[in-house]
Coordinates of N, CA and C and ligand atoms in Angstrom, one line a residue:
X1 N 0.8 -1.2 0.0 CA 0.0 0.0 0.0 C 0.9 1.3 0.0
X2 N 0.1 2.2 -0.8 CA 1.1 3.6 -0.6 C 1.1 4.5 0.6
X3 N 2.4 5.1 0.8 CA 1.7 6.2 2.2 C 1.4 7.5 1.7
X4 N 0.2 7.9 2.3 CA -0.3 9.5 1.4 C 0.6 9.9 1.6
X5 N 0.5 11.6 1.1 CA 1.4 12.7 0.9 C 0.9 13.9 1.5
X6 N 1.1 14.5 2.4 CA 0.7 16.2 2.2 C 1.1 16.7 1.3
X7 N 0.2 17.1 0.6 CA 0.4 18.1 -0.7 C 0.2 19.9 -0.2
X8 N 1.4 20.1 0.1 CA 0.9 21.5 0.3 C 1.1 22.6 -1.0
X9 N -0.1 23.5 -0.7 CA 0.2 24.9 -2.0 C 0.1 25.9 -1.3
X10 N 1.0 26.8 -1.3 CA 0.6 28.3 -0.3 C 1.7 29.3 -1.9
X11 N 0.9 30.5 -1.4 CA 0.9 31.3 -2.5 C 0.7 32.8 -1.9
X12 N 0.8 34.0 -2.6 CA 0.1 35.2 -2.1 C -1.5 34.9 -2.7
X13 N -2.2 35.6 -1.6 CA -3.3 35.8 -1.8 C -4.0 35.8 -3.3
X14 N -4.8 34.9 -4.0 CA -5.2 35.3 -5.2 C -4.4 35.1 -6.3
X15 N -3.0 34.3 -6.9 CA -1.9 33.4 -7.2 C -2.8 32.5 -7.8
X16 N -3.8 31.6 -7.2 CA -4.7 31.1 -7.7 C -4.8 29.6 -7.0
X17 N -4.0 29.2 -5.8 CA -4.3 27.9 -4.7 C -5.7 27.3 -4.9
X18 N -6.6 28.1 -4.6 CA -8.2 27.4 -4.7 C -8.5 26.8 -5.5
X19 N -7.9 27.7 -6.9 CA -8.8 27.1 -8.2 C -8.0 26.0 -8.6
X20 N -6.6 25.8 -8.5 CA -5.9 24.8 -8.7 C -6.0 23.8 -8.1
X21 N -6.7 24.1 -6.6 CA -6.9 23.0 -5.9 C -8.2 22.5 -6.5
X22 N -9.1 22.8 -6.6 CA -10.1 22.1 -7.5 C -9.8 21.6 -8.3
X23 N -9.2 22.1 -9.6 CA -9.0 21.2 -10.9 C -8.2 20.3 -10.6
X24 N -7.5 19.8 -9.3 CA -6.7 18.7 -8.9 C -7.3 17.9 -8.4
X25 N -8.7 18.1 -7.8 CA -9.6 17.1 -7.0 C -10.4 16.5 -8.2
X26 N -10.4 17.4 -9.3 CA -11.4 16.9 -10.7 C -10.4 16.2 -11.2
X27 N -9.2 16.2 -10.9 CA -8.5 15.0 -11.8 C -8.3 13.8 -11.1
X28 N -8.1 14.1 -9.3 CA -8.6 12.5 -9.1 C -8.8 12.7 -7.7
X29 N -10.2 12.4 -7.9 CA -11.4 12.5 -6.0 C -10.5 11.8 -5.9
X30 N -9.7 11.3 -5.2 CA -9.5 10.2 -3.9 C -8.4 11.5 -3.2
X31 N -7.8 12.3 -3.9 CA -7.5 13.5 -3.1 C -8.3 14.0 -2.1
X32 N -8.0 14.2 -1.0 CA -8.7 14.9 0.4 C -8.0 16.6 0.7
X33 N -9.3 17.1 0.6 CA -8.9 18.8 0.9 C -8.8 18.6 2.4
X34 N -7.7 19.4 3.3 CA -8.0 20.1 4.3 C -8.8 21.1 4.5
X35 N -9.8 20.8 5.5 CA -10.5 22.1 5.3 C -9.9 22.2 7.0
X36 N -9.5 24.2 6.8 CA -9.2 24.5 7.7 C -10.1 25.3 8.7
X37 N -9.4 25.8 9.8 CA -10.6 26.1 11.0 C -10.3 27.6 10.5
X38 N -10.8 28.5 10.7 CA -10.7 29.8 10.9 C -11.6 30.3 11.6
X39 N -10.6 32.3 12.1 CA -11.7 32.9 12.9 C -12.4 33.9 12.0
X40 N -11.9 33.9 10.8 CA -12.4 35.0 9.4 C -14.0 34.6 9.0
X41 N -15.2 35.3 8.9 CA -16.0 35.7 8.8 C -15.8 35.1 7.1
X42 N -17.0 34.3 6.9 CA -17.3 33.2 5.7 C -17.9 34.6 4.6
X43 N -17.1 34.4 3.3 CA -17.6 34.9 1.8 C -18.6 34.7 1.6
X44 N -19.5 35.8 0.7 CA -20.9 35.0 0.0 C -20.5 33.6 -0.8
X45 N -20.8 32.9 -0.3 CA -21.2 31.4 -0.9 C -20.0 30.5 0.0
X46 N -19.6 31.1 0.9 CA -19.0 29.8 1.4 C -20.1 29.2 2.4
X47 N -19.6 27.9 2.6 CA -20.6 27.0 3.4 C -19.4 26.6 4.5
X48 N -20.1 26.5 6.0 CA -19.4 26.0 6.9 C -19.1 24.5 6.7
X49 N -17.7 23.9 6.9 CA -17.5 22.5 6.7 C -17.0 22.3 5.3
X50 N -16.7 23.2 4.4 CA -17.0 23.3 3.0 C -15.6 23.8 2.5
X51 N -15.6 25.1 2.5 CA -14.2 26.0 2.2 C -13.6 25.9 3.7
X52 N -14.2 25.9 4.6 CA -13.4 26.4 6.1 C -14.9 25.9 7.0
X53 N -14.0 25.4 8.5 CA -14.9 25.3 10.0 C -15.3 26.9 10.6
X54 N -15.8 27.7 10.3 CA -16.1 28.8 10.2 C -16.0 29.1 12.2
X55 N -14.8 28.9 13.3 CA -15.2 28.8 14.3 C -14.7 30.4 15.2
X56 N -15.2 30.5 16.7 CA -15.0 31.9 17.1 C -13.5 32.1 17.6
X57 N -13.1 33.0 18.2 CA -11.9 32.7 18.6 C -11.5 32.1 19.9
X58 N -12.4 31.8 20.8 CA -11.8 31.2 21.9 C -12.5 29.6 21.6
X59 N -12.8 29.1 20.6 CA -13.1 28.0 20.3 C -11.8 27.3 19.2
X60 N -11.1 28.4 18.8 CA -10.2 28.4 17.7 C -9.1 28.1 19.0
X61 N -8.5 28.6 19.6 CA -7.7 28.6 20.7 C -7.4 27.4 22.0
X62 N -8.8 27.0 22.4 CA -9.4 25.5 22.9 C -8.7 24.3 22.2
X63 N -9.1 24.8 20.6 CA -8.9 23.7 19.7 C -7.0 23.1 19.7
X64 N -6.1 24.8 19.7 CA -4.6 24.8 19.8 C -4.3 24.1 21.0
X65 N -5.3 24.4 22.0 CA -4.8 24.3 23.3 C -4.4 22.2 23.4
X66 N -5.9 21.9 22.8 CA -5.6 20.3 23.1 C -5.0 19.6 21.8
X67 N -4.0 20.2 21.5 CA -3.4 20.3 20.4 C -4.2 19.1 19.0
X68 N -5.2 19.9 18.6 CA -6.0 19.3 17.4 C -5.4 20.1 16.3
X69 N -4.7 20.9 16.4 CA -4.4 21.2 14.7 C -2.9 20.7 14.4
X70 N -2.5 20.4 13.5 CA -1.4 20.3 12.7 C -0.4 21.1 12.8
X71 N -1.0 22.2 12.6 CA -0.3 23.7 12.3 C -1.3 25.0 12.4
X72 N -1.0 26.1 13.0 CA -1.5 26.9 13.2 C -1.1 28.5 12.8
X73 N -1.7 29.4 12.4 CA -1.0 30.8 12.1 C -2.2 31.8 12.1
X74 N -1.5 32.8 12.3 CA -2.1 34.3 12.3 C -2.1 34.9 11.0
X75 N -3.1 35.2 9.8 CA -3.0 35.7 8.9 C -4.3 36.3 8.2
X76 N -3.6 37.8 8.1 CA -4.7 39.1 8.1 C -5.6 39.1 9.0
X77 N -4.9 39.2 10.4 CA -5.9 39.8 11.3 C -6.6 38.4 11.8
X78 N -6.7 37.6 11.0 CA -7.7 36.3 11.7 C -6.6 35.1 12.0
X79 N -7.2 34.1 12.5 CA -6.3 32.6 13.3 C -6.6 31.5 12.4
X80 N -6.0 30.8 11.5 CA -6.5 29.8 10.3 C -5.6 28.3 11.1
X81 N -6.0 27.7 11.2 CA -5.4 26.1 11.4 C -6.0 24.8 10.5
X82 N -5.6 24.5 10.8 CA -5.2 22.4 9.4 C -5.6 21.6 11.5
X83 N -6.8 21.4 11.4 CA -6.9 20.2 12.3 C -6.7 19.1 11.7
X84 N -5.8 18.1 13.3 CA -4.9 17.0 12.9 C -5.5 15.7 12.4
X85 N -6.9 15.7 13.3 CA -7.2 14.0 13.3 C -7.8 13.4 11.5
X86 N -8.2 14.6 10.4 CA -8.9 14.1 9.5 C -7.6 13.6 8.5
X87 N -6.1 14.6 8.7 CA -5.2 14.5 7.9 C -4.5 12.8 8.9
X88 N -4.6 12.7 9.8 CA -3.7 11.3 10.4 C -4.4 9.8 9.7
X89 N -6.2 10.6 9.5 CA -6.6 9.2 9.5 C -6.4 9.2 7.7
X90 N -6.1 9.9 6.9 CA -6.4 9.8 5.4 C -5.2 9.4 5.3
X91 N -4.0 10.1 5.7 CA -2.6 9.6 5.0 C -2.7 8.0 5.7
X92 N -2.7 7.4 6.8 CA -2.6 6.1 7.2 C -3.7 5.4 6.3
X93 N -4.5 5.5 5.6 CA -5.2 5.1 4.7 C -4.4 5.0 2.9
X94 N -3.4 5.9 3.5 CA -2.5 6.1 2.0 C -3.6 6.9 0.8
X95 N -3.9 7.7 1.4 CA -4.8 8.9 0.7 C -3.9 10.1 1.1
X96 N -3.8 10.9 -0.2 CA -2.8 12.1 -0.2 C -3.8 13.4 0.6
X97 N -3.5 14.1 1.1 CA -3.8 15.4 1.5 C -3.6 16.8 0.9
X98 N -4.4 17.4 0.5 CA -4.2 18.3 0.1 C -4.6 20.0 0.9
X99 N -3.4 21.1 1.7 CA -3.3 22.0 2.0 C -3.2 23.4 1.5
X100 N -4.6 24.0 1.4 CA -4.0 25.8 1.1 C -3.6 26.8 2.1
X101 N -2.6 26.5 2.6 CA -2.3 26.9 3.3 C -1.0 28.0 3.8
X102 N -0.7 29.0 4.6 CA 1.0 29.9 3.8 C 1.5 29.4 4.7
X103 N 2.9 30.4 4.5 CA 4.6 29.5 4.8 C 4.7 28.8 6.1
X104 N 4.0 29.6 7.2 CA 3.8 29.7 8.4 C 3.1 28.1 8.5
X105 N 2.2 28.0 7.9 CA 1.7 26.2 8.0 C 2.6 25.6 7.5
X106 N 2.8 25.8 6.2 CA 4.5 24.7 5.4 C 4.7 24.2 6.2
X107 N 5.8 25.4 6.8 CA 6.6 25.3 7.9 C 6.7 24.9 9.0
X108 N 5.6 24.9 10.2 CA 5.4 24.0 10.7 C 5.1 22.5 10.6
X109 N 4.2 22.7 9.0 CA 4.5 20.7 8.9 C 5.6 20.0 8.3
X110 N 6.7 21.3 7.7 CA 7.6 20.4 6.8 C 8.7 20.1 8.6
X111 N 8.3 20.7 9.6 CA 9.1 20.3 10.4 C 8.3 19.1 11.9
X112 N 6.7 19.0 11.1 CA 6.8 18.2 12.3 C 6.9 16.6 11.9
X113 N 6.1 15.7 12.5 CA 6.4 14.1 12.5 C 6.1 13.8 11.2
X114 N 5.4 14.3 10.7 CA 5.2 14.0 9.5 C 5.7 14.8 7.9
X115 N 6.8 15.5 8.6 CA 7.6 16.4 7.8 C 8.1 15.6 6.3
X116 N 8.7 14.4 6.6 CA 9.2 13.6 5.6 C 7.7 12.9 4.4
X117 N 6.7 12.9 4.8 CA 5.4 12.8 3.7 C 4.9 14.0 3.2
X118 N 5.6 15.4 3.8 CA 4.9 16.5 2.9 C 5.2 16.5 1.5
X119 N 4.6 17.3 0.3 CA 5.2 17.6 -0.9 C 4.9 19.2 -1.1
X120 N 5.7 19.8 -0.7 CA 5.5 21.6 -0.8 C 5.3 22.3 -2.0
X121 N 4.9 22.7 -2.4 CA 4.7 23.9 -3.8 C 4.1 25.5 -3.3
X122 N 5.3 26.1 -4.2 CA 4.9 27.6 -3.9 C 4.4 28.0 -5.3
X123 N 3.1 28.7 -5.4 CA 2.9 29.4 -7.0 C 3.1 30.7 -6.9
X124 N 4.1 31.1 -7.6 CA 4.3 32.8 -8.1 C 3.0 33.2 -8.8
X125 N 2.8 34.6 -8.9 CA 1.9 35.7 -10.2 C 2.9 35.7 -11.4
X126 N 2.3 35.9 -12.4 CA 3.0 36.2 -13.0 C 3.7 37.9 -13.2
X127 N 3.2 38.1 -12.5 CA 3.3 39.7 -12.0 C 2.9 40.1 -11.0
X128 N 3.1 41.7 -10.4 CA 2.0 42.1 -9.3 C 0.9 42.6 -9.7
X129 N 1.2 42.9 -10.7 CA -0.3 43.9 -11.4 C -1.1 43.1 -11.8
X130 N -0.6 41.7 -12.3 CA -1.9 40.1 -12.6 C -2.4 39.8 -11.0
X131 N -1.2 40.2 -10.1 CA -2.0 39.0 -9.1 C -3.1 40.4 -8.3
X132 N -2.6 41.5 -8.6 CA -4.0 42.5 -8.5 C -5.0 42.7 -9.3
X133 N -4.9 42.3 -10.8 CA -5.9 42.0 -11.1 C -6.9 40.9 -10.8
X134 N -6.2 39.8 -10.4 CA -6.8 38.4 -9.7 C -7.7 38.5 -8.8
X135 N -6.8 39.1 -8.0 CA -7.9 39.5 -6.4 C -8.9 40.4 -6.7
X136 N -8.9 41.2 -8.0 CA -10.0 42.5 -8.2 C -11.3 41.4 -8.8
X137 N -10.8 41.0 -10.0 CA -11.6 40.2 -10.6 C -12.4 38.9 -10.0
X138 N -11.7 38.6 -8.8 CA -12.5 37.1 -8.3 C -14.0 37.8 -7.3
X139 N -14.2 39.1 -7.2 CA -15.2 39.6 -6.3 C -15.5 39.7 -5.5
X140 N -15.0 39.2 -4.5 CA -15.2 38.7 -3.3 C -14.8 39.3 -2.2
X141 N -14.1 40.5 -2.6 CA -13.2 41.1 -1.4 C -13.4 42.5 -1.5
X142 N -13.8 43.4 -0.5 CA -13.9 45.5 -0.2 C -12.7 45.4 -0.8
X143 N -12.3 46.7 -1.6 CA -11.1 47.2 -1.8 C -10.1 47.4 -0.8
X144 N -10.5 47.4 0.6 CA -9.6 47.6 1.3 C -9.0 46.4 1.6
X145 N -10.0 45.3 2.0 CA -9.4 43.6 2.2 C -8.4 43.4 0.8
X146 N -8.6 44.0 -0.1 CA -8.3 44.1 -1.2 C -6.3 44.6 -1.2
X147 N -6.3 45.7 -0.9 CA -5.1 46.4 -0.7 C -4.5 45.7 0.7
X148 N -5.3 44.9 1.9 CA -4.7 44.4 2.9 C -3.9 43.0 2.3
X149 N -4.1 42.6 1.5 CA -3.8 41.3 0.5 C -3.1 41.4 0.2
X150 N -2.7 42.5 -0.6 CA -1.4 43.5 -2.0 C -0.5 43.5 -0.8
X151 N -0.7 44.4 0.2 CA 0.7 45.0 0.9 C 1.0 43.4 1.5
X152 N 0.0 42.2 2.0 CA 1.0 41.4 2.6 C 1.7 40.1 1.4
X153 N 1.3 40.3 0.5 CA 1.9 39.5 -0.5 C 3.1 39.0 -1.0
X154 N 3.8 40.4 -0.4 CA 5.8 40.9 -0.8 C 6.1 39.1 0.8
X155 N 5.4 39.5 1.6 CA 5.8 38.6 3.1 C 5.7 37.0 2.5
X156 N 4.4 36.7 2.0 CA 4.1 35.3 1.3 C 5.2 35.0 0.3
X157 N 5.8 36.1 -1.0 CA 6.3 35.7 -1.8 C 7.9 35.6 -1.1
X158 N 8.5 36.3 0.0 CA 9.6 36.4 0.1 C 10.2 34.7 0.7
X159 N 9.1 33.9 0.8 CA 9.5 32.9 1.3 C 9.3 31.4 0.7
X160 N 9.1 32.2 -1.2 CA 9.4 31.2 -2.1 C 9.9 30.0 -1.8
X161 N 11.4 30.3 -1.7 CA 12.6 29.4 -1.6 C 12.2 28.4 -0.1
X162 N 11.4 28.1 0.3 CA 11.4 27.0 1.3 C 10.5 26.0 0.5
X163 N 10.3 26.2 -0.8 CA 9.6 25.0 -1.1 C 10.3 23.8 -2.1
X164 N 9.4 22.7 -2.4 CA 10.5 21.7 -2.8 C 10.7 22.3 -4.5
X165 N 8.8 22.6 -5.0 CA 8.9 23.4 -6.0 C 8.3 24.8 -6.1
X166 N 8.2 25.4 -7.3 CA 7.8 27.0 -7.5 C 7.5 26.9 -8.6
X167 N 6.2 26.9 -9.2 CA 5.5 27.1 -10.4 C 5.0 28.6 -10.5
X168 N 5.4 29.5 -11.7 CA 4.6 30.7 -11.9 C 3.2 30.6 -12.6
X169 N 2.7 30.9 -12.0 CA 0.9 30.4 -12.7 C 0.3 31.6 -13.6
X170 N 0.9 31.0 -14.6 CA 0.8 31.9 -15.8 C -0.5 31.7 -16.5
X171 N -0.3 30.5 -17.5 CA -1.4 29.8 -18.1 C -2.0 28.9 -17.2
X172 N -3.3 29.0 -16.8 CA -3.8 27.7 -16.1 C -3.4 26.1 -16.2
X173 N -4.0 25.7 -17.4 CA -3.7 24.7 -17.8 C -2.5 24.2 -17.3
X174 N -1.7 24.8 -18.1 CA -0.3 24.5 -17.9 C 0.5 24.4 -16.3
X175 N 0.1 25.1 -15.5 CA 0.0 24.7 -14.1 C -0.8 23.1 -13.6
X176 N -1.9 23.3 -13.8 CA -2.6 22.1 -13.8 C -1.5 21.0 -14.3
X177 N -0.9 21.1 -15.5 CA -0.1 19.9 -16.1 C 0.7 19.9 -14.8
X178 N 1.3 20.7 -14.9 CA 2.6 20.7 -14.1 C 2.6 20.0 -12.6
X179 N 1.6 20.4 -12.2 CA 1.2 20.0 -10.6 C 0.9 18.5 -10.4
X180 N 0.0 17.7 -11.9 CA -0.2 16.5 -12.1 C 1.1 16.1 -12.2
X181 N 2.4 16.3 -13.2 CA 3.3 15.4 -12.6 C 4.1 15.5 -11.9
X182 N 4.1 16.5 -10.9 CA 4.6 16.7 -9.7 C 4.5 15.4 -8.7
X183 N 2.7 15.8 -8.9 CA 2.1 15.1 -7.9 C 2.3 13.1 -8.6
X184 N 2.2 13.2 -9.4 CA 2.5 11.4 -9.8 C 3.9 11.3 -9.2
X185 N 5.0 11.6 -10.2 CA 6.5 11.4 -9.5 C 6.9 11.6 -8.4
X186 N 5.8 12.3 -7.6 CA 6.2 12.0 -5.7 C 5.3 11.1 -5.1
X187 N 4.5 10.4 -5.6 CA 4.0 9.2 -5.1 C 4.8 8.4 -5.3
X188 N 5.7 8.1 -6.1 CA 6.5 7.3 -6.9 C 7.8 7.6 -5.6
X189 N 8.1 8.2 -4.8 CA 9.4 8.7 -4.0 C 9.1 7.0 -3.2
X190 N 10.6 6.7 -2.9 CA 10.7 5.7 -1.9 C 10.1 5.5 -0.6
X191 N 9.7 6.7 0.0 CA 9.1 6.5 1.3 C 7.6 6.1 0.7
X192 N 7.0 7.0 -0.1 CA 5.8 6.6 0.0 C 5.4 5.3 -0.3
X193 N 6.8 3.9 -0.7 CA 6.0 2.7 -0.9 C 6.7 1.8 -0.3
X194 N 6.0 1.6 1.1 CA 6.5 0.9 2.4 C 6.4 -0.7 1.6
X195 N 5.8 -0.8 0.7 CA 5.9 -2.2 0.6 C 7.0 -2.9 -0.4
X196 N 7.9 -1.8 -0.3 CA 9.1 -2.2 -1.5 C 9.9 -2.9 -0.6
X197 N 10.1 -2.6 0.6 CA 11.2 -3.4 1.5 C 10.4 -5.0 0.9
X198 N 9.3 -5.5 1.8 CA 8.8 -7.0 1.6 C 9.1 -7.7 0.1
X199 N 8.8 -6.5 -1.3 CA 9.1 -6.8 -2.7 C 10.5 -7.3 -3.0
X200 N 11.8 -6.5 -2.4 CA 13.1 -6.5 -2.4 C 13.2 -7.9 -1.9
X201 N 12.2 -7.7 -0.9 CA 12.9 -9.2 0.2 C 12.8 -10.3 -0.9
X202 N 11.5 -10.5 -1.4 CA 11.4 -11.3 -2.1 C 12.1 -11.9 -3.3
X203 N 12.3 -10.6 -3.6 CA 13.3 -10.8 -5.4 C 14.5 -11.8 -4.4
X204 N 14.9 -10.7 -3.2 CA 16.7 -11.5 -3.0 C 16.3 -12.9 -2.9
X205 N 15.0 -13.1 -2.2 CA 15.0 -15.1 -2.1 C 15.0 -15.6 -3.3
X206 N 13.9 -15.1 -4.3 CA 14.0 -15.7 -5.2 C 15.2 -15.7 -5.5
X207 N 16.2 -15.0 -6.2 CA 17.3 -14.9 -6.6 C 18.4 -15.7 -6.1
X208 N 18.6 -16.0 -4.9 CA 19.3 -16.8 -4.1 C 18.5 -18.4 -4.7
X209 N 17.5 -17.9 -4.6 CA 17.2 -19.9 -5.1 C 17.4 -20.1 -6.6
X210 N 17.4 -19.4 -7.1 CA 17.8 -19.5 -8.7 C 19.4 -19.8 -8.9
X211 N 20.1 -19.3 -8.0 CA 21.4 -19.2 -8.4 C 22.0 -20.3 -7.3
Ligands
ADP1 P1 -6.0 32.0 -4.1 O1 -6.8 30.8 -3.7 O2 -4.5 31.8 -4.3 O3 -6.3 33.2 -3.3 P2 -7.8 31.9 -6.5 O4 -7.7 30.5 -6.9 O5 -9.1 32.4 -5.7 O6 -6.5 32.4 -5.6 O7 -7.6 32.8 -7.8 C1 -7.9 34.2 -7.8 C2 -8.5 34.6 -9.1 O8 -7.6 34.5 -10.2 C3 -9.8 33.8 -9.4 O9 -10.8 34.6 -10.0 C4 -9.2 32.8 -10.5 O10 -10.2 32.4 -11.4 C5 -8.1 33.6 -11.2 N1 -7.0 32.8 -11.7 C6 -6.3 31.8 -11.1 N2 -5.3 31.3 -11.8 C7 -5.4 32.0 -13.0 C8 -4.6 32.0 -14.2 N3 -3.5 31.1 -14.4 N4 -4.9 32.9 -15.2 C9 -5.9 33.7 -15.0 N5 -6.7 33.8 -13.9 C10 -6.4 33.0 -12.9
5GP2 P1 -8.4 33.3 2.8 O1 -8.9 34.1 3.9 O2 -8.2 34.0 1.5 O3 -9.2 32.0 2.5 O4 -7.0 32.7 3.2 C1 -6.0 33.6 3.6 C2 -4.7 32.9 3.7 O5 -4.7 32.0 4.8 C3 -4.2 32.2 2.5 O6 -2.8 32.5 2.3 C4 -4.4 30.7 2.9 O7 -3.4 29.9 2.3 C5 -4.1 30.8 4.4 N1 -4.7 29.7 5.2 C6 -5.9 29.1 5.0 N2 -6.1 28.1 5.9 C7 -4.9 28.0 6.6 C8 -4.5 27.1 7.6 O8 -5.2 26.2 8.1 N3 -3.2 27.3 8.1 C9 -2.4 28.3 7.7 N4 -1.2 28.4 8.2 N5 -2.8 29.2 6.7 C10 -4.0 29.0 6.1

């Protein structure tokens, strides 16, 4: 059996995480979204359980305290966390996980117990003035949430270089390609196929009785 993967994607704001993470679940459901906990106040059309656990802040805090999340961070003003128990029981199932999450989470998971099954990706803009047009065009945000996004985006992008890879998400598609064989060739990594030791064992017997 295989052992899932954390698949993490963290990006600036509006880069395009969400949408990519969808067209990665349309290429193969058995991928599992993390949905994380926040204390940010739900978009027209999000649904609780859905995009995010839409929770308050001393219920977000409770949650840190009995240590249920993964990882945890402060970002724009609200508290976002990856609770532990849905991502422990999918990967031991050998179902990959999939994280939108910034550096601040990476980071914590690429260093905790399960650091060695993450797969990290950071997506650049292809510009600033695309990834403002992004955030303007997706509608969802006051101009001001709007400009609070822009100014912290330099902070997201400065910490590129901690990831395994960095795709600029220029053409969609072509990101999509890209991430698909990201994602195949790291299933394919040695750790994730615990059953190669028992296969090995096997060949050397056979091999020994042959010879
Ligand atoms: P994030 O989740 O990183 O904040 P979204 O996935 O919500 O970003 O994308 C922000 C906006 O940009 C959305 O309206 C989305 O449709 C658009 N978008 C995403 N990727 C591209 C791309 N490669 N080219 C053009 N528009 C894109
Ligand atoms: P948004 O409010 O636009 O949904 O998300 C804002 C930022 O918070 C994005 O950069 C997103 O990746 C990040 N984020 C969402 N959920 C989590 C989480 O559980 N942990 C961390 N560390 N960041 C998160």
């Amino acid at each position: 059996m295989r052992r899932g993967l954390l698949i993490i994607l963290s990006s600036p704001s509006g880069a395009g995480k969400s949408t990519l993470a969808r067209r990665l679940r349309d290429w193969d459901a058995s991928i599992v979204f993390s949905v994380s906990a926040t204390t940010r106040a739900p978009r027209p059309g999000e649904m609780d359980g859905r995009e995010y656990h839409f929770v308050s802040e001393p219920d977000f805090k409770a949650r840190v305290k009995a240590e249920g999340m993964l990882e945890h961070a402060h970002v724009f003003g609200n508290f976002y966390g990856s609770p532990r128990a849905p991502v422990e029981a999918a990967i031991a199932q050998g179902e990959d996980v999939l994280f939108d999450i910034d550096w601040q989470g990476a980071q914590q998971i690429r260093n905790s117990a399960l650091g060695a099954h993450t797969l990290s990706i950071f997506l650049l803009p292809p510009s600033i003035a695309e990834l403002k047009r992004r955030l303007v065009s997706r509608g969802q945000d006051t101009p001001e949430t709007i400009a609070r996004r822009m100014q912290k985006s330099w902070d997201e992008i400065s910490h590129w270089d901690g990831y395994d890879f960095v795709l600029v998400n220029d053409d969609l598609d072509a990101t999509e390609a890209r991430l698909r064989t990201i994602i195949t060739a790291t299933r394919l990594r040695r750790l994730q196929q615990p059953g190669l030791t028992d296969h090995v064992r096997a060949l050397q017997t056979e091999f020994e009785e042959l010879s």
